[in-house]
CSV table of C-alpha atoms in Angstrom, one decimal:
chain,number,residue,atom,x,y,z
N,681,MET,CA,-22.4,-7.4,7.0
N,682,LEU,CA,-23.2,-6.4,10.5
N,683,ARG,CA,-26.8,-7.4,10.0
N,684,ARG,CA,-28.0,-10.7,11.4
N,685,ARG,CA,-30.5,-11.1,8.6
N,686,GLN,CA,-27.9,-10.5,6.0
N,687,ARG,CA,-24.6,-11.9,7.2
N,688,THR,CA,-23.0,-11.4,3.8
N,689,VAL,CA,-23.0,-7.7,4.4
N,690,ALA,CA,-20.0,-8.2,6.7
N,691,VAL,CA,-17.9,-9.5,3.8
N,692,ALA,CA,-17.5,-6.1,2.4
N,693,LEU,CA,-17.8,-4.0,5.5
N,694,LEU,CA,-14.1,-3.1,5.7
N,695,GLY,CA,-11.2,-3.1,3.3
N,696,ALA,CA,-7.6,-2.6,4.1
N,697,ALA,CA,-5.1,-0.6,2.4
N,698,VAL,CA,0.2,0.7,-0.9
N,699,ALA,CA,-0.1,3.6,0.1
N,700,GLY,CA,-1.6,3.0,3.5
N,701,GLY,CA,0.2,5.8,5.2
N,702,ALA,CA,1.2,6.6,8.7
N,703,ALA,CA,1.3,10.0,10.2
N,704,ALA,CA,4.7,11.5,10.0
N,705,ALA,CA,5.0,11.5,13.8
N,706,THR,CA,4.2,7.8,14.1
N,707,THR,CA,7.1,5.4,14.8
N,708,LEU,CA,6.4,2.3,12.8
N,709,ASN,CA,7.0,-1.0,14.5
N,710,SER,CA,5.7,-4.6,14.5
N,711,THR,CA,2.5,-3.8,16.3
N,712,ASN,CA,1.3,-0.9,14.2
N,713,SER,CA,2.7,-1.7,10.7
N,714,ILE,CA,3.7,-4.5,8.4
N,715,PRO,CA,6.7,-4.9,6.1
N,716,PHE,CA,5.5,-4.8,2.5
N,717,GLY,CA,7.4,-5.3,-0.8
N,718,PHE,CA,7.6,-2.4,-3.2
N,719,PHE,CA,9.4,-1.6,-6.4
N,720,ALA,CA,10.3,1.7,-8.0
N,721,ARG,CA,11.1,2.5,-11.6
N,722,SER,CA,12.8,5.5,-13.2
N,723,SER,CA,14.8,6.6,-16.2
N,724,LYS,CA,18.3,8.0,-15.5
N,725,THR,CA,20.4,10.1,-17.9
N,726,PHE,CA,24.2,10.2,-17.8
N,727,THR,CA,26.3,12.7,-19.5
N,728,GLY,CA,30.1,12.9,-20.1
N,729,THR,CA,32.8,13.9,-22.5
N,730,ASN,CA,35.2,11.6,-24.4
N,731,CYS,CA,36.0,7.9,-24.4
N,732,GLY,CA,36.9,6.5,-21.0
N,733,ALA,CA,35.0,9.1,-19.1
N,734,THR,CA,32.7,8.0,-16.3
N,735,ALA,CA,29.4,9.5,-15.1
N,736,THR,CA,27.5,8.8,-11.9
N,737,VAL,CA,23.9,9.4,-10.9
N,738,THR,CA,22.2,8.9,-7.5
N,739,TRP,CA,18.6,7.9,-6.8
N,740,GLN,CA,17.0,8.4,-3.4
N,741,LEU,CA,14.5,5.8,-2.4
N,742,PRO,CA,11.8,6.5,0.3
N,743,ALA,CA,12.8,6.8,3.9
N,744,GLY,CA,12.5,3.4,5.7
N,745,ALA,CA,13.3,1.3,2.6
N,746,THR,CA,15.2,-1.8,3.5
N,747,GLY,CA,16.6,-4.8,1.7
N,748,ILE,CA,17.1,-2.7,-1.5
N,749,THR,CA,18.0,-4.6,-4.6
N,750,VAL,CA,18.7,-2.9,-7.9
N,751,ALA,CA,17.1,-5.3,-10.5
N,752,THR,CA,18.2,-3.2,-13.5
N,753,PRO,CA,20.6,-2.1,-14.7
N,754,ARG,CA,23.3,-4.6,-13.6
N,755,ILE,CA,27.1,-4.2,-13.9
N,756,GLY,CA,28.0,-4.8,-17.6
N,757,ASP,CA,24.7,-3.7,-19.0
N,758,ARG,CA,24.9,-1.2,-21.9
N,759,ASP,CA,22.8,1.9,-22.5
N,760,GLU,CA,19.5,2.0,-24.4
N,761,GLY,CA,20.9,4.1,-27.3
N,762,GLY,CA,23.9,3.1,-29.2
N,763,GLY,CA,25.5,1.1,-26.5
N,764,GLY,CA,28.4,3.5,-26.2
N,765,THR,CA,28.4,3.2,-22.4
N,766,ARG,CA,28.5,0.4,-19.9
N,767,VAL,CA,27.5,0.1,-16.2
N,768,SER,CA,30.7,-0.2,-14.2
N,769,ALA,CA,29.3,0.1,-10.7
N,770,VAL,CA,26.1,-0.2,-8.8
N,771,ALA,CA,26.0,0.5,-5.0
N,772,VAL,CA,23.4,1.0,-2.3
N,773,THR,CA,24.2,3.0,0.8
N,774,GLY,CA,21.2,3.3,3.2
N,775,THR,CA,18.4,4.4,0.9
N,776,LEU,CA,20.6,5.9,-1.8
N,777,VAL,CA,21.3,4.1,-5.0
N,778,THR,CA,24.5,5.1,-6.9
N,779,ILE,CA,25.1,4.0,-10.5
N,780,THR,CA,28.3,4.7,-12.5
N,781,VAL,CA,28.8,4.2,-16.2
N,782,VAL,CA,31.9,4.4,-18.4
N,783,ALA,CA,32.1,5.4,-22.0
N,784,ASP,CA,33.9,2.5,-23.9
N,785,GLY,CA,31.8,1.8,-27.0
N,786,PRO,CA,32.5,2.5,-30.7
N,787,SER,CA,29.8,5.1,-30.8
N,788,ILE,CA,31.9,7.3,-28.5
N,789,CYS,CA,35.4,5.9,-28.8
N,790,ASP,CA,35.8,5.3,-32.6
N,791,PRO,CA,36.3,8.4,-34.7
N,792,THR,CA,35.1,6.6,-37.8
N,793,VAL,CA,31.8,6.0,-36.1
N,794,THR,CA,31.4,9.3,-34.3
N,795,GLY,CA,32.6,11.4,-37.2
N,796,VAL,CA,34.6,13.5,-34.7
N,797,PRO,CA,38.3,13.9,-35.5
N,798,ALA,CA,40.7,12.4,-33.0
N,799,GLY,CA,41.6,14.7,-30.3
N,800,GLU,CA,38.3,16.6,-30.5
N,801,PRO,CA,35.9,16.3,-27.6
N,802,VAL,CA,33.0,13.9,-27.9
N,803,ASN,CA,30.1,14.8,-25.8
N,804,TRP,CA,27.8,11.9,-25.0
N,805,THR,CA,24.5,11.2,-23.3
N,806,ALA,CA,23.3,7.7,-22.2
N,807,THR,CA,19.9,6.7,-20.8
N,808,TYR,CA,19.2,3.7,-18.6
N,809,GLY,CA,15.9,2.3,-17.2
N,810,VAL,CA,16.3,1.7,-13.5
N,811,ARG,CA,14.3,-0.6,-11.3
N,812,ALA,CA,14.8,-1.1,-7.6
N,813,GLU,CA,13.0,-3.5,-5.2
N,814,TYR,CA,12.7,-3.0,-1.5
N,815,ARG,CA,10.6,-3.5,1.6
N,816,ARG,CA,9.2,-0.7,3.8
N,817,ARG,CA,6.9,-0.7,6.8
N,818,VAL,CA,3.4,0.7,6.1
N,819,GLN,CA,0.2,0.8,8.1
N,820,ALA,CA,-2.9,-1.1,6.9
N,821,THR,CA,-6.0,1.0,6.6
N,822,ILE,CA,-9.7,0.3,6.5
N,823,ARG,CA,-12.7,1.3,4.4
N,824,ILE,CA,-15.2,3.2,6.6
N,825,PHE,CA,-18.1,2.6,4.1
N,826,TYR,CA,-18.2,-0.8,2.7
N,827,GLU,CA,-20.4,0.3,-0.3
N,828,SER,CA,-17.8,2.9,-1.4
N,829,TYR,CA,-16.0,1.1,-4.2
N,830,ASP,CA,-17.3,3.3,-7.0
N,831,PHE,CA,-18.2,6.5,-5.3
N,832,GLY,CA,-17.2,8.4,-2.2
N,833,ALA,CA,-14.6,5.9,-1.0
N,834,ARG,CA,-13.1,6.7,2.4
N,835,TRP,CA,-10.2,5.1,4.2
N,836,GLN,CA,-9.0,5.9,7.7
N,837,LEU,CA,-6.4,4.9,10.2
N,838,ARG,CA,-8.2,4.2,13.5
N,839,PRO,CA,-11.7,5.3,12.4
N,840,LYS,CA,-14.2,6.1,15.2
N,841,THR,CA,-17.2,4.9,13.1
N,842,ILE,CA,-17.6,2.3,10.4
N,843,ARG,CA,-20.8,1.4,8.6
N,844,ASP,CA,-22.1,-1.0,6.0
N,845,THR,CA,-23.6,1.5,3.7
N,846,ARG,CA,-22.3,4.6,1.9
N,847,ALA,CA,-23.0,8.0,3.4
N,848,GLY,CA,-26.5,9.0,2.3
N,849,GLY,CA,-27.5,5.4,1.7
N,850,GLY,CA,-30.4,3.5,3.4
N,851,PRO,CA,-30.5,2.3,7.0
N,852,GLY,CA,-27.8,-0.2,7.8
N,853,ALA,CA,-25.5,-1.2,10.6
N,854,ARG,CA,-22.9,1.0,12.2
N,855,VAL,CA,-20.2,0.6,14.9
N,856,THR,CA,-19.7,3.9,16.7
N,857,GLY,CA,-17.4,5.2,19.3
N,858,ILE,CA,-14.6,2.8,18.3
N,859,ARG,CA,-11.5,2.7,20.4
N,860,TRP,CA,-8.6,0.8,18.9
N,861,THR,CA,-6.1,-0.8,21.1
N,862,ARG,CA,-4.1,-2.0,18.1
N,863,PHE,CA,-4.2,-0.8,14.5
N,864,GLY,CA,-2.1,-0.9,11.3
N,865,GLY,CA,-0.2,-4.2,11.8
N,866,ARG,CA,-1.1,-7.8,11.1
N,867,THR,CA,-4.3,-7.3,13.1
N,868,ALA,CA,-6.4,-4.4,14.3
N,869,VAL,CA,-8.4,-4.8,17.5
N,870,GLY,CA,-11.0,-2.3,18.8
N,871,SER,CA,-14.4,-2.1,20.4
N,872,GLY,CA,-17.4,0.1,19.9
N,873,THR,CA,-21.2,0.2,20.0
N,874,LEU,CA,-23.3,-1.7,17.5
N,875,ARG,CA,-26.1,0.5,16.0
N,876,LEU,CA,-28.7,-1.3,13.8
N,877,ASP,CA,-30.4,1.6,12.1
N,878,TYR,CA,-32.8,-0.6,10.3
N,879,CYS,CA,-34.2,-1.8,13.6
N,880,GLY,CA,-37.6,-0.2,14.3
N,881,PRO,CA,-39.2,0.5,17.7
N,882,ARG,CA,-41.2,-2.8,17.5
N,883,ASP,CA,-38.5,-4.9,16.1
N,884,ASN,CA,-36.7,-7.5,18.2
N,885,CYS,CA,-33.1,-6.5,17.9
N,886,PRO,CA,-31.4,-7.7,21.1
N,887,GLU,CA,-27.9,-6.8,19.8
N,888,ASN,CA,-28.7,-3.2,19.0
N,889,GLY,CA,-26.8,-0.9,21.3
N,890,LYS,CA,-24.5,-3.7,22.5
N,891,ARG,CA,-20.7,-3.4,22.8
N,892,ILE,CA,-18.9,-5.2,20.0
N,893,ARG,CA,-15.3,-6.1,19.7
N,894,LEU,CA,-13.8,-5.8,16.2
N,895,VAL,CA,-10.9,-7.7,14.8
N,896,ALA,CA,-9.6,-6.8,11.4
N,897,SER,CA,-6.9,-9.1,9.9
N,898,LYS,CA,-5.2,-10.4,6.8
N,899,PRO,CA,-3.9,-7.1,5.4
N,900,GLY,CA,-3.3,-7.2,1.6
N,901,TYR,CA,-2.9,-5.0,-1.4
N,902,CYS,CA,-6.1,-3.9,-3.2
N,903,LYS,CA,-5.4,-2.9,-6.8
N,904,ASP,CA,-8.6,-0.9,-7.1
N,905,SER,CA,-7.6,1.4,-4.2
N,906,GLY,CA,-3.8,1.2,-4.4
N,907,ARG,CA,-3.8,0.6,-0.7
N,908,ILE,CA,-3.0,-2.1,1.8
N,909,GLU,CA,-6.4,-3.0,3.4
N,910,TYR,CA,-7.6,-5.5,6.0
N,911,LEU,CA,-9.2,-8.4,4.1
N,912,ARG,CA,-11.1,-10.0,7.0
N,913,LEU,CA,-13.4,-8.5,9.6
N,914,SER,CA,-14.7,-10.2,12.7
N,915,GLY,CA,-17.1,-8.9,15.3
N,916,TYR,CA,-17.8,-10.4,18.7
N,917,ILE,CA,-20.5,-9.6,21.2
N,918,GLY,CA,-19.4,-11.2,24.4
N,919,ARG,CA,-18.0,-14.6,23.3
N,920,ILE,CA,-20.4,-14.9,20.4
N,921,ASP,CA,-19.0,-14.6,16.9
N,922,HIS,CA,-21.5,-12.0,15.5
N,923,PHE,CA,-19.8,-12.0,12.1
N,924,ASN,CA,-16.6,-13.3,10.6
N,925,ASN,CA,-16.3,-12.7,6.9
N,926,ARG,CA,-13.7,-12.3,4.2
N,927,ILE,CA,-13.5,-8.9,2.6
N,928,THR,CA,-13.0,-8.6,-1.1
N,929,CYS,CA,-11.4,-5.8,-3.1
N,930,SER,CA,-13.8,-4.2,-5.5
N,931,GLY,CA,-11.5,-4.4,-8.5
């Protein structure tokens, strides 16, 4: 990718990553992170006693979640068992989802169905599948070895070195001593020194040892890594576009 003689190497040099995480102390903003859509699923169990009783459960979504929408269940939906309960309320407060159900179906309220004499307690349990959709800011990350899709994959925030071959592989191209002025957002910008390890003492490699500016962009989700990764990498020596290639996920 970084090689002049094999420009296609740049295509896979870096990847960007859902789980691209930020350090706990990092304040996420528009320059070091991107808003990304997520969903969460769970199964919730409600318990109560007698017809007309209500039961409530709460579900805490990740810190920083915004725009939360509860896709299921909705008000009026009935439980997955005998339909003895019905959702009576769904509320979102901050990142906390609250769901309330009421027992009103024959499997709880009709003694001829429950087999429990009138006036005796009817203990009930109801299960609902819950799905919530939300957005949360995350930091894009980058693959530090482009040939790391199957073995030894590595991802870092603000890596100091990136290379186009896996650790232990043959000579390739590296960028070392990288200092990032921006990272984790829509674009990452940094600069380092280009090292062409395949270049021998008698080879003509004028770019070897030169300062190179890196621009990573187009963060997207890679299913194979489960991360948000930069999907384009560009490198500039002076004003010359040394490489500018699309990066593909391995899966």
